[in-house]
Amino acid sequence: MPKFKLWNSMGILLTYKCTAACSFCYYRCSPAKEGLIKIDTAISAWQSLIKLAGSSAKIHITGGEPFIYWPHLAKILDRGLELGLGTVDVVETNASWANDKADIIEKIKFLDSHNVHKLKISYDPFHAEFVEYSKVKLLADTAAEIMGKDRVLVRWQEYMANDLNVMNMDEDAKMELFIDSIKKFPCRFNGQAVICKLVDYFATKEVEEISKFNCGNSFLSSKGIHIDPYGNVFSGTCSGIIIGNIEKEPLEEIWRKFEPSKMDVINVLFREGPTGLLENAAKLGYQKRRLYSGKCHICTDLRQFFFDKGLFGPIIGPKACYN
Ligand code: SF4
Ligand code: SF4
């Protein structure tokens, strides 16, 4: 069995708190959520990734909405600069804080002087349900004046031509726009997506079809990880499946010891995919749906069931990803 890939890309989730609560948030962030990564934890994760990947290490800082805790974000960037840790590839934001041009200029200049290579602004119909277009536009334009257009990404640029006006849409128009967006820019049905109304529209596959796919490749070939505000490590975008905790063990040790084929629950995902967990779940009372949108949908639904039963605690968690 080949050893899985060397991690070289890491997302640091500053917090689960967010000004939005998007239907497709992998981490189920919202204004009610909490958590704030310790500065030492963020710095040690950053240093560990450099030890693992050297000059290929790529860090991005995300959330939740990291600008809610601007002074904390600034301290992490200050420490990174002092310690000579190099570039932060991307800082992500939903722009909800961007009201005032002078404040935006100050913050973007700070990022620019602290080795932040790019600013990524999330804007699509799901974000537009919570964040005004005027803020996104003001931030994108102001940041481009300071950093240059090439260093400001809007995801997705295609939606920037006009105000999507989602806040004023009725439910039917909103659903139509959401469905169109998922068709254009497919997302995994993980996290919040599994409990949003759209899931039924995209649930077209029977279990037999999904059971052809295991997650061996997802674990073996993922070069990216995310670190949550409590130090939990997730592989790729498999939010809510804890493969280690950097407050207990350095990241490079977690990488060295990680054997997906030998860990509870993950071994089944690795060999058989999430449908391998169905029989056990059904015995405990899980009600199988007739149709799912794909393997991540069934995986998230099953993990939610196990989480609610208090099972597989060290791996299926943390609470923030499940309620
Ligand atoms: S997708 Fe981004 S902006 Fe939306 S709730 Fe999640 S963290 Fe917040
Ligand atoms: S099915 Fe589960 S383990 Fe597999 S890729 Fe999706 S979220 Fe990750």
Short mmCIF file of N, CA and C in Angstrom, two decimals, residues 24 105 163 277 299 318:
data_model
loop_
_atom_site.label_atom_id
_atom_site.label_comp_id
_atom_site.label_asym_id
_atom_site.label_seq_id
_atom_site.Cartn_x
_atom_site.Cartn_y
_atom_site.Cartn_z
N PHE A 24 -23.71 25.93 1.72
CA PHE A 24 -22.69 24.96 1.31
C PHE A 24 -21.42 25.03 2.13
N ILE A 105 -8.24 49.97 3.39
CA ILE A 105 -6.87 50.30 2.95
C ILE A 105 -5.86 49.91 4.03
N ASP A 163 -24.98 43.01 -9.04
CA ASP A 163 -25.47 42.60 -7.73
C ASP A 163 -26.42 41.42 -7.92
N LEU A 277 -20.15 1.69 5.95
CA LEU A 277 -20.60 1.96 7.33
C LEU A 277 -22.11 1.75 7.49
N CYS A 299 -21.76 9.90 3.43
CA CYS A 299 -20.73 9.92 4.48
C CYS A 299 -21.12 10.93 5.57
N PRO A 318 -15.23 17.84 15.37
CA PRO A 318 -15.74 18.23 16.66
C PRO A 318 -17.22 18.62 16.54
#
